[in-house]
PDB file of C-alpha atoms in Angstrom:
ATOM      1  CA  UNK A   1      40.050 -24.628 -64.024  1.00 90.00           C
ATOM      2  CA  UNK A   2      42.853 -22.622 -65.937  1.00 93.00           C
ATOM      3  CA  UNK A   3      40.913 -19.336 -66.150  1.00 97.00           C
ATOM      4  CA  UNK A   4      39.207 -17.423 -63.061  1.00 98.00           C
ATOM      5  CA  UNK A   5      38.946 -13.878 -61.877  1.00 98.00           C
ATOM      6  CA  UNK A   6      39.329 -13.540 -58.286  1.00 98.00           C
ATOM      7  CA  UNK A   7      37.270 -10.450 -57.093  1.00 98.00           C
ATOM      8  CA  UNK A   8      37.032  -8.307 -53.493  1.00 98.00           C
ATOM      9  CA  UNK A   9      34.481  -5.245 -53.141  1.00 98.00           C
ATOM     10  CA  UNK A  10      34.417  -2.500 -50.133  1.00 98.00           C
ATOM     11  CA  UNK A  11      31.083  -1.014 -49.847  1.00 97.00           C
ATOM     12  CA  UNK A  12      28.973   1.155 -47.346  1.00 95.00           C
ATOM     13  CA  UNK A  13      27.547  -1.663 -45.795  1.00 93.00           C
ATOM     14  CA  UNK A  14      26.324  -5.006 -45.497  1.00 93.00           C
ATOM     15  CA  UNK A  15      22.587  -4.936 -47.297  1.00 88.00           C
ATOM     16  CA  UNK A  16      23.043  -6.245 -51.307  1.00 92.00           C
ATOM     17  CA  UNK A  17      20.626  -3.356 -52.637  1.00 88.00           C
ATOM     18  CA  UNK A  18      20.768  -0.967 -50.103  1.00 84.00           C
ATOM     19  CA  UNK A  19      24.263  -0.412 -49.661  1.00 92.00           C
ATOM     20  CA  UNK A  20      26.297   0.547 -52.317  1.00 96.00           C
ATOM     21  CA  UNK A  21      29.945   0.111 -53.857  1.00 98.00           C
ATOM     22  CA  UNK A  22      33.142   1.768 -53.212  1.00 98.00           C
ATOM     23  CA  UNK A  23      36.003  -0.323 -54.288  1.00 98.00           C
ATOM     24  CA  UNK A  24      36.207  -3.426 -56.566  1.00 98.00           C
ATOM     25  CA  UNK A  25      39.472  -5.344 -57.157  1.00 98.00           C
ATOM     26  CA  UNK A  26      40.265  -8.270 -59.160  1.00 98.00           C
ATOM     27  CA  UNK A  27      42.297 -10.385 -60.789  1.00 98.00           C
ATOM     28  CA  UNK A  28      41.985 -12.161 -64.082  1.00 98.00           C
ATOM     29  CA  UNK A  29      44.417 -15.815 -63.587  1.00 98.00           C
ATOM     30  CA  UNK A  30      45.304 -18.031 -66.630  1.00 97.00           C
ATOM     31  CA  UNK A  31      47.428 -20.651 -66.176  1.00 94.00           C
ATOM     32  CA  UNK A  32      47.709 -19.776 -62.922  1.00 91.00           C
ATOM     33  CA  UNK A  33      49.461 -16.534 -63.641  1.00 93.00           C
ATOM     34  CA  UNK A  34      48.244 -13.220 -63.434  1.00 96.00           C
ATOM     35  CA  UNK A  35      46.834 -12.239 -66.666  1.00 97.00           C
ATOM     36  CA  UNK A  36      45.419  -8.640 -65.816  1.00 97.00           C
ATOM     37  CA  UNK A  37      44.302  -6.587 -62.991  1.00 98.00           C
ATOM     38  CA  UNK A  38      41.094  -4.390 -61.634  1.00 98.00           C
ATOM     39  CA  UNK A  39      41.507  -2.021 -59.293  1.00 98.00           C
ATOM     40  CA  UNK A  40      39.082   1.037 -59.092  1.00 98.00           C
ATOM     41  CA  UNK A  41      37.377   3.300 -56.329  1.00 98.00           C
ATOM     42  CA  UNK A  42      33.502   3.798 -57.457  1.00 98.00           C
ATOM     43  CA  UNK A  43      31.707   6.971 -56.311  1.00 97.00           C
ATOM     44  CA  UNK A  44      28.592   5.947 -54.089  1.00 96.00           C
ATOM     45  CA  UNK A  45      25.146   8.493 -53.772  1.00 92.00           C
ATOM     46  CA  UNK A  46      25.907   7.808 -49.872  1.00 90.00           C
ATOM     47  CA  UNK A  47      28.369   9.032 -47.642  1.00 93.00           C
ATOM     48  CA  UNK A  48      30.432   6.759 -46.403  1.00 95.00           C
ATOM     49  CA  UNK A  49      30.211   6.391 -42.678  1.00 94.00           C
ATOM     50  CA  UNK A  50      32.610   6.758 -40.151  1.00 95.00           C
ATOM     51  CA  UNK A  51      32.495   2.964 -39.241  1.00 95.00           C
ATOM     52  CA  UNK A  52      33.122   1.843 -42.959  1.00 96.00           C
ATOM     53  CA  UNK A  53      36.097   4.248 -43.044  1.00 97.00           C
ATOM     54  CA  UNK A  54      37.493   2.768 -40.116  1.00 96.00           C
ATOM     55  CA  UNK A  55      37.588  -0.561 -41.380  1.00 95.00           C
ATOM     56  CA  UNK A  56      38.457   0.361 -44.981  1.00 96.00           C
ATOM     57  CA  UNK A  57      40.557   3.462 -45.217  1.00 96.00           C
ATOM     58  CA  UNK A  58      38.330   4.730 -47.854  1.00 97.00           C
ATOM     59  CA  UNK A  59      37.171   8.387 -47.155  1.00 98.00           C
ATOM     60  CA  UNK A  60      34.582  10.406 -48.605  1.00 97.00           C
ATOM     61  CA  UNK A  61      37.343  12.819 -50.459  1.00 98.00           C
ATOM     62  CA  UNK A  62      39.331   9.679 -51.889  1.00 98.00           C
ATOM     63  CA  UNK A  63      35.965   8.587 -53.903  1.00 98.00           C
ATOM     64  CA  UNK A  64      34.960  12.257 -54.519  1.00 97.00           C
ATOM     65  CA  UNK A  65      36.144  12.537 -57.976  1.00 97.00           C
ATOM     66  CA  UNK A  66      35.607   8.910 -58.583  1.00 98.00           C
ATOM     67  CA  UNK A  67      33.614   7.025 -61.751  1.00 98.00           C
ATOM     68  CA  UNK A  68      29.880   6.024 -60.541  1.00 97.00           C
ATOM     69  CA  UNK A  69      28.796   2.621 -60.246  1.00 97.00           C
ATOM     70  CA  UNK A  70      27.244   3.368 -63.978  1.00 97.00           C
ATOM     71  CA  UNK A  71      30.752   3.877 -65.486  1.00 98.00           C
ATOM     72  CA  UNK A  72      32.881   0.884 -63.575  1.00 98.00           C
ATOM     73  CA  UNK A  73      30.041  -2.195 -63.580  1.00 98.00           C
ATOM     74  CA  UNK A  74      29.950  -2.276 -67.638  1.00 98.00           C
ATOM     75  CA  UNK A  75      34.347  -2.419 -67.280  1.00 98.00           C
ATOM     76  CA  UNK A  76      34.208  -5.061 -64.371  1.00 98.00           C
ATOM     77  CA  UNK A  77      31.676  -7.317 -66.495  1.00 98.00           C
ATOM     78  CA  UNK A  78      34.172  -7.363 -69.872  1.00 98.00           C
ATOM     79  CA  UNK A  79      36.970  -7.842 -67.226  1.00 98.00           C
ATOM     80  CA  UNK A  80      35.314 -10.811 -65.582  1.00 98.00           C
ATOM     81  CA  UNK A  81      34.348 -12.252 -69.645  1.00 97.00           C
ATOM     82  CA  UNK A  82      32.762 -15.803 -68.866  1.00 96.00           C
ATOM     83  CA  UNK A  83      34.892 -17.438 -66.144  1.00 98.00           C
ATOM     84  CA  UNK A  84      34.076 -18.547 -63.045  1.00 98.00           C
ATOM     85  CA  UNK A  85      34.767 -16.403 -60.092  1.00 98.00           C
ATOM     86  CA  UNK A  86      36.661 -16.904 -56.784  1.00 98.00           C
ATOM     87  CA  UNK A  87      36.250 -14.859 -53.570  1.00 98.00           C
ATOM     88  CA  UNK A  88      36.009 -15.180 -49.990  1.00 98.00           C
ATOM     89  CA  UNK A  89      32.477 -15.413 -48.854  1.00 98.00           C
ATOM     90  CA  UNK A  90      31.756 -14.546 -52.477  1.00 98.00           C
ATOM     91  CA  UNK A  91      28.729 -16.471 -52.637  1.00 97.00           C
ATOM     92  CA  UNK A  92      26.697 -14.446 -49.581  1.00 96.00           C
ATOM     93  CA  UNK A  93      28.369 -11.437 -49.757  1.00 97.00           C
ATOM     94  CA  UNK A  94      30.415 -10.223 -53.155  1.00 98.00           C
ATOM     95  CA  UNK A  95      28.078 -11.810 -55.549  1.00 98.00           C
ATOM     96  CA  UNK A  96      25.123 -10.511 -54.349  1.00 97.00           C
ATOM     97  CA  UNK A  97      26.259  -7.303 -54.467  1.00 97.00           C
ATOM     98  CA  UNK A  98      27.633  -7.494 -57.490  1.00 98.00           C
ATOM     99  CA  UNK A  99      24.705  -8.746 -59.258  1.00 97.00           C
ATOM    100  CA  UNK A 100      22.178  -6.709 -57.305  1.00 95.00           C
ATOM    101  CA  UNK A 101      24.145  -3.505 -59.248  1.00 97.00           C
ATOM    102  CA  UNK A 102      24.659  -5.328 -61.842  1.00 96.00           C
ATOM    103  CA  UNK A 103      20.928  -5.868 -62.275  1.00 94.00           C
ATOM    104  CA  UNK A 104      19.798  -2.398 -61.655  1.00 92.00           C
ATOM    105  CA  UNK A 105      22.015  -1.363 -64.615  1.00 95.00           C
ATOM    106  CA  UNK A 106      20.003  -3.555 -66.746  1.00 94.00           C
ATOM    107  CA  UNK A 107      23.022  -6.176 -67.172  1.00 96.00           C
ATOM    108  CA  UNK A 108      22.807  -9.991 -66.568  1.00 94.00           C
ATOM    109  CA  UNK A 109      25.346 -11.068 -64.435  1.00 96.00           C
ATOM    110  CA  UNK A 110      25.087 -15.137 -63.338  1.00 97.00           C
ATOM    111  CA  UNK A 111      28.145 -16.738 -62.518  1.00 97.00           C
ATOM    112  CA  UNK A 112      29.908 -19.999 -61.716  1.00 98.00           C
ATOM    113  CA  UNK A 113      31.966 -19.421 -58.084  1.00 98.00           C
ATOM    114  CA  UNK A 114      33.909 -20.873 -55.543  1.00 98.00           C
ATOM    115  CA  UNK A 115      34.345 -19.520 -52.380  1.00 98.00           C
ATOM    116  CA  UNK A 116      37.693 -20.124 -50.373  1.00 98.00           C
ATOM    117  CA  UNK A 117      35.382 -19.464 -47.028  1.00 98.00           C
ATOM    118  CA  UNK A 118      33.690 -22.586 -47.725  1.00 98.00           C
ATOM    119  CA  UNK A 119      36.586 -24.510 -48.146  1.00 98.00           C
ATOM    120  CA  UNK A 120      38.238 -23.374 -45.535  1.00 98.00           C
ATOM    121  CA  UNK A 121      35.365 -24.498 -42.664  1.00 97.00           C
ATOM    122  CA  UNK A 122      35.513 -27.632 -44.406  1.00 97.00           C
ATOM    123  CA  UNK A 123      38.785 -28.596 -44.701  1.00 98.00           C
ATOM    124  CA  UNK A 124      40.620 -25.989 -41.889  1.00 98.00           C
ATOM    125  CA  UNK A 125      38.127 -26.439 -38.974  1.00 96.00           C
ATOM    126  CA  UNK A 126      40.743 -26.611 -36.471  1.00 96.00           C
ATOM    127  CA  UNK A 127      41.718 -23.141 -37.042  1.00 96.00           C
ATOM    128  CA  UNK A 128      40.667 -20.797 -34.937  1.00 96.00           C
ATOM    129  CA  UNK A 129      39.324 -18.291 -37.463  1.00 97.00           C
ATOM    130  CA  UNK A 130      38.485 -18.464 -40.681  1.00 97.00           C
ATOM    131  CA  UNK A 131      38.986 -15.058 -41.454  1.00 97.00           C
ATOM    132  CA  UNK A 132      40.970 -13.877 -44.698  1.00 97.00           C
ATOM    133  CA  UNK A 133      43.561 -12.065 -42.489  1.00 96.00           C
ATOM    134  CA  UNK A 134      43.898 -14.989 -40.104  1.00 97.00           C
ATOM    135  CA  UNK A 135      44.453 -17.539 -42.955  1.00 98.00           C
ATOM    136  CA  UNK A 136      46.946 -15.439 -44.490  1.00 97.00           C
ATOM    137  CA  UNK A 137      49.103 -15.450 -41.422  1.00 96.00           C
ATOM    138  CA  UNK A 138      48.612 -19.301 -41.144  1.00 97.00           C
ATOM    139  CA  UNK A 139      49.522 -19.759 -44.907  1.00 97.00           C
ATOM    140  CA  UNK A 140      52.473 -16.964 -44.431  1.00 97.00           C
ATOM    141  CA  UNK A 141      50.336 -14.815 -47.127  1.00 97.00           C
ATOM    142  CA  UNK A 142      51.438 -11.217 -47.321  1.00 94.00           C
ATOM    143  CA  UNK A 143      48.501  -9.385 -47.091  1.00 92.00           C
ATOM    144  CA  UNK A 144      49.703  -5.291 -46.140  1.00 85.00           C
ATOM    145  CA  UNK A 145      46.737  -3.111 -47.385  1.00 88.00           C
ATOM    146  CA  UNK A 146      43.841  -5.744 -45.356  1.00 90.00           C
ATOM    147  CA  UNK A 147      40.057  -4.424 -46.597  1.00 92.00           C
ATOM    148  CA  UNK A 148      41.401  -2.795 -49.522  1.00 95.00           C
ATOM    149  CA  UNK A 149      39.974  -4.202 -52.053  1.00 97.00           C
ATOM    150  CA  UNK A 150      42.580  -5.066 -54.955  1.00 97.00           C
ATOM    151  CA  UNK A 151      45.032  -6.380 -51.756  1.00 97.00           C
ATOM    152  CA  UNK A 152      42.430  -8.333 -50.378  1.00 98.00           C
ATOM    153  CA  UNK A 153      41.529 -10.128 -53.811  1.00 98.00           C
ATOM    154  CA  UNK A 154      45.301 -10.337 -54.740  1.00 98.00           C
ATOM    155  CA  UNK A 155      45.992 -12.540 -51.498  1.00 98.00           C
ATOM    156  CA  UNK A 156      42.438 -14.573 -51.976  1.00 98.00           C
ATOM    157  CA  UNK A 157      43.940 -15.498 -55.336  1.00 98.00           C
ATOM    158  CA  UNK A 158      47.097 -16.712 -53.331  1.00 97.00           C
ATOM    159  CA  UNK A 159      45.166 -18.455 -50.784  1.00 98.00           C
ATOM    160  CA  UNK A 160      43.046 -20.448 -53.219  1.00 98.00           C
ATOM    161  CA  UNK A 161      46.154 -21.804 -54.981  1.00 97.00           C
ATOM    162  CA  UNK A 162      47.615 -22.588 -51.484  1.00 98.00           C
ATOM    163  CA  UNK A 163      44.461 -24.408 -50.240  1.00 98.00           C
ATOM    164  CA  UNK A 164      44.305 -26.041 -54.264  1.00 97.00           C
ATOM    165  CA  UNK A 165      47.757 -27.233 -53.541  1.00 97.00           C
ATOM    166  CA  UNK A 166      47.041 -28.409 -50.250  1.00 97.00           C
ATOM    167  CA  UNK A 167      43.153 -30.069 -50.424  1.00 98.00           C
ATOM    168  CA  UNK A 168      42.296 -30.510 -54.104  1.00 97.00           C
ATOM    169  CA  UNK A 169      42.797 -34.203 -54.400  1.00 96.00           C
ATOM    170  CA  UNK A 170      41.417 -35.063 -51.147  1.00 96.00           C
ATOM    171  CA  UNK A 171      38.223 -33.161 -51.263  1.00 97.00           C
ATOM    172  CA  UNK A 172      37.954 -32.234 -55.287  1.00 97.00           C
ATOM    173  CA  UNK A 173      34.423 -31.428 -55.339  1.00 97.00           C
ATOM    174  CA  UNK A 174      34.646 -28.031 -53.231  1.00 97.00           C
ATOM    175  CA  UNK A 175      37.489 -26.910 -56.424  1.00 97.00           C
ATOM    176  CA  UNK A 176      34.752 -27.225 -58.720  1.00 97.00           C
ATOM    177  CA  UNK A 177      32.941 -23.843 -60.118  1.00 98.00           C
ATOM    178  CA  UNK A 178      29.018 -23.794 -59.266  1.00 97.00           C
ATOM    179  CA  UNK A 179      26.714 -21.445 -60.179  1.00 97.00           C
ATOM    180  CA  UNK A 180      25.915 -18.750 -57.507  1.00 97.00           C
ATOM    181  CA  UNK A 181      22.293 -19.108 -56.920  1.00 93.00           C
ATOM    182  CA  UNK A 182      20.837 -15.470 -55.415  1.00 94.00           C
ATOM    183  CA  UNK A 183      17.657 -13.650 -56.659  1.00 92.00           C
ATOM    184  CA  UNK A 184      17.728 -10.088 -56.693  1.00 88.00           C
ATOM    185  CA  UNK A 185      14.803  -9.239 -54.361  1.00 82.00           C
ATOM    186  CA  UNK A 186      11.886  -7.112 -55.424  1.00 79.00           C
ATOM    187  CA  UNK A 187      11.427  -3.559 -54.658  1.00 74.00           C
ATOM    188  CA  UNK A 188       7.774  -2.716 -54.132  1.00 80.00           C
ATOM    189  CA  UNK A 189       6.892   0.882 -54.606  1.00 84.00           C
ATOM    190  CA  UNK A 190       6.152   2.695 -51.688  1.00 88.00           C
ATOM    191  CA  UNK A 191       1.892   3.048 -51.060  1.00 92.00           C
ATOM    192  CA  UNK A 192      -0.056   5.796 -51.430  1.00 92.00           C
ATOM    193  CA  UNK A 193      -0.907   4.968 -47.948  1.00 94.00           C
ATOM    194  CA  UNK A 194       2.852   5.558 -47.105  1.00 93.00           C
ATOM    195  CA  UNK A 195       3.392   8.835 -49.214  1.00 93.00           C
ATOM    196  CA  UNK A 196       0.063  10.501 -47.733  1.00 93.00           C
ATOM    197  CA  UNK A 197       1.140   9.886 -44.337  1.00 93.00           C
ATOM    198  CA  UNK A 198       4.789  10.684 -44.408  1.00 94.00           C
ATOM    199  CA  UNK A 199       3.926  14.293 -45.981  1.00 93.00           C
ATOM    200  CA  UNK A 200       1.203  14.708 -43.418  1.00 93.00           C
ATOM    201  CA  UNK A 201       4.053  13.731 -40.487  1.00 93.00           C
ATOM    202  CA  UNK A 202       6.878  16.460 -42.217  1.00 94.00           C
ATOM    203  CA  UNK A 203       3.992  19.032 -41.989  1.00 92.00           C
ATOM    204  CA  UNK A 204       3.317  18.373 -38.955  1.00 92.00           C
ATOM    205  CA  UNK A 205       6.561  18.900 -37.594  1.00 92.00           C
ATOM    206  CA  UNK A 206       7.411  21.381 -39.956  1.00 93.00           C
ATOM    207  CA  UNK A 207      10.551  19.076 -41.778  1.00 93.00           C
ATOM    208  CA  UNK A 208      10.988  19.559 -45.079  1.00 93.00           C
ATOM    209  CA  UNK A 209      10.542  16.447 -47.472  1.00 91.00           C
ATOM    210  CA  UNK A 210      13.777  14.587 -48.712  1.00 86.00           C
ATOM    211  CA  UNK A 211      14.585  15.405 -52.380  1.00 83.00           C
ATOM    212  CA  UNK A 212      12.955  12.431 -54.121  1.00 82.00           C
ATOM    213  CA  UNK A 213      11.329  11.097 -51.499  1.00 89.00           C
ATOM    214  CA  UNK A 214       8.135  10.254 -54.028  1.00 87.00           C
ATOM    215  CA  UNK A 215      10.424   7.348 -55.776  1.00 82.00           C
ATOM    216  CA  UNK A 216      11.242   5.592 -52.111  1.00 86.00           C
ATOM    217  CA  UNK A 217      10.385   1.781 -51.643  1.00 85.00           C
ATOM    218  CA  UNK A 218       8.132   0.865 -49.391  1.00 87.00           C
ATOM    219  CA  UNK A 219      10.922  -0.492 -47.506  1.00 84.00           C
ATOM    220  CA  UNK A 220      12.912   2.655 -47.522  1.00 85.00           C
ATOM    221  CA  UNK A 221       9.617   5.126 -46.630  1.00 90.00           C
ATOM    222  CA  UNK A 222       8.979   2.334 -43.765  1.00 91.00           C
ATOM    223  CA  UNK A 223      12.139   3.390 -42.129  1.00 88.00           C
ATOM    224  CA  UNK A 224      12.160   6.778 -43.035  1.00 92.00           C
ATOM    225  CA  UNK A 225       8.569   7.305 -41.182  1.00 94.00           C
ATOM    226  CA  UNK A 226      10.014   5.138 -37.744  1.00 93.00           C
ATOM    227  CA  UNK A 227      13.388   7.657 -37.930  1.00 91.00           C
ATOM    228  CA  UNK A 228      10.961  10.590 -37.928  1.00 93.00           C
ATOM    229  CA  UNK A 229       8.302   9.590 -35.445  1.00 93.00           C
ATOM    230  CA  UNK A 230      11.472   8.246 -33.168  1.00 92.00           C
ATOM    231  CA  UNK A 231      12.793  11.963 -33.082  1.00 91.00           C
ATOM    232  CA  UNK A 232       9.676  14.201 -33.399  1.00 91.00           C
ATOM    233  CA  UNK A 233       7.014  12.021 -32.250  1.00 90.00           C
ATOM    234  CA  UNK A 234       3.917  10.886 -33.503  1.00 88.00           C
ATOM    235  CA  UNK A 235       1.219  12.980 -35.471  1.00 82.00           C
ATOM    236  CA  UNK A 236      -1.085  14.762 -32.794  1.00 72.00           C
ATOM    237  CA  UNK A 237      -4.574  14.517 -33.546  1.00 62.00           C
TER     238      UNK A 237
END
């Protein structure tokens, strides 16, 4: 494998359709050089919470002015061009994301992968943790700007050719690109059911409707109904 992009996101949360984008860095290798870089903040619909700041650094005023999701996918997909890609956890967590935006924007985004995480459990049980931080300190990796996402995919890049150096002739097979199997799930249109009953409950307690509340998934007016009935109350009859 002379070509592969090595790729880290930082997003709002943890759900592949739900949550949304905030950071994607990469790195395009050829010849096991760096060839060219990706590094760009993406401005989300959602805030970002508290939590996600704390882990990321990322406030709402750095992505402010940012380019939507719209703008950066189409540049990240002619970055990636057809190689495989490398993360860690890629496979449950970057790639799904990835192609879950991807997909909403109407682009086709399947891809070969390997995932350092994997190798890792397999061939560095003994550690303690297989955590990206925790197997840059055990590889000496400097790693300064952790859950940011160009430094994070800078030092995966470094870790793969460490653990290449270190495992590929013993266990080949987990070096090999595979193609990252994940269906973007369906959204199902909330019922009529649903929208009948959620503006009867806003009446009810005199709250005004969200602002395009009438394209919500059934999922999404689901949990909206629960978070209103949780802090008003049911509908009294």
């Amino acid at each position: 494998m002379n070509k592969y992009v090595v790729v880290d996101i930082e997003t709002t949360g943890a759900h592949p359709v739900q949550s949304e984008i905030i950071e994607i860095g990469a790195v395009y290798i050829e010849e096991g050089q760096v060839k060219k870089i990706f590094n760009e903040l993406v401005r989300p619909t959602q805030i970002i919470s508290d939590y996600i700041i704390s882990i990321t650094g990322i406030t709402n005023e750095m992505v402010a002015d940012a380019p939507p999701i719209e703008e950066v996918m189409p540049r990240f997909i002619d970055f990636c061009e057809d190689v495989p890609l490398i993360g860690h956890n890629i496979i449950l967590f970057d790639y799904r994301m990835l192609k879950a935006k991807a997909t909403a924007l109407g682009f086709t985004f399947e891809k070969m992968g390997v995932d350092t995480l994997v190798i890792s459990r397999k061939m560095l049980a003994h550690l303690p943790s297989r955590k990206l931080g925790d197997l840059c300190e055990h590889y000496a990796i400097s790693l300064e700007n952790a859950h940011r996402a160009y430094h994070d995919a800078f030092a995966t890049y470094e870790l793969f050719e460490k653990l290449r150096n270190e495992f590929e002739k013993q266990e080949a097979k987990l070096f090999i690109p595979e193609r990252m199997k994940w269906e973007v799930p369906k959204i199902e249109p909330m019922t009529k059911k649903q929208k009948n009953y959620l503006e009867s409950l806003c009446k009810g307690h005199s709250l005004a409707l969200p602002q395009g509340y009438e394209e919500l998934s059934k999922s999404e007016c689901s949990k909206l109904i629960d978070k209103i009935i949780v802090g008003h109350g049911k509908l009294m009859r």
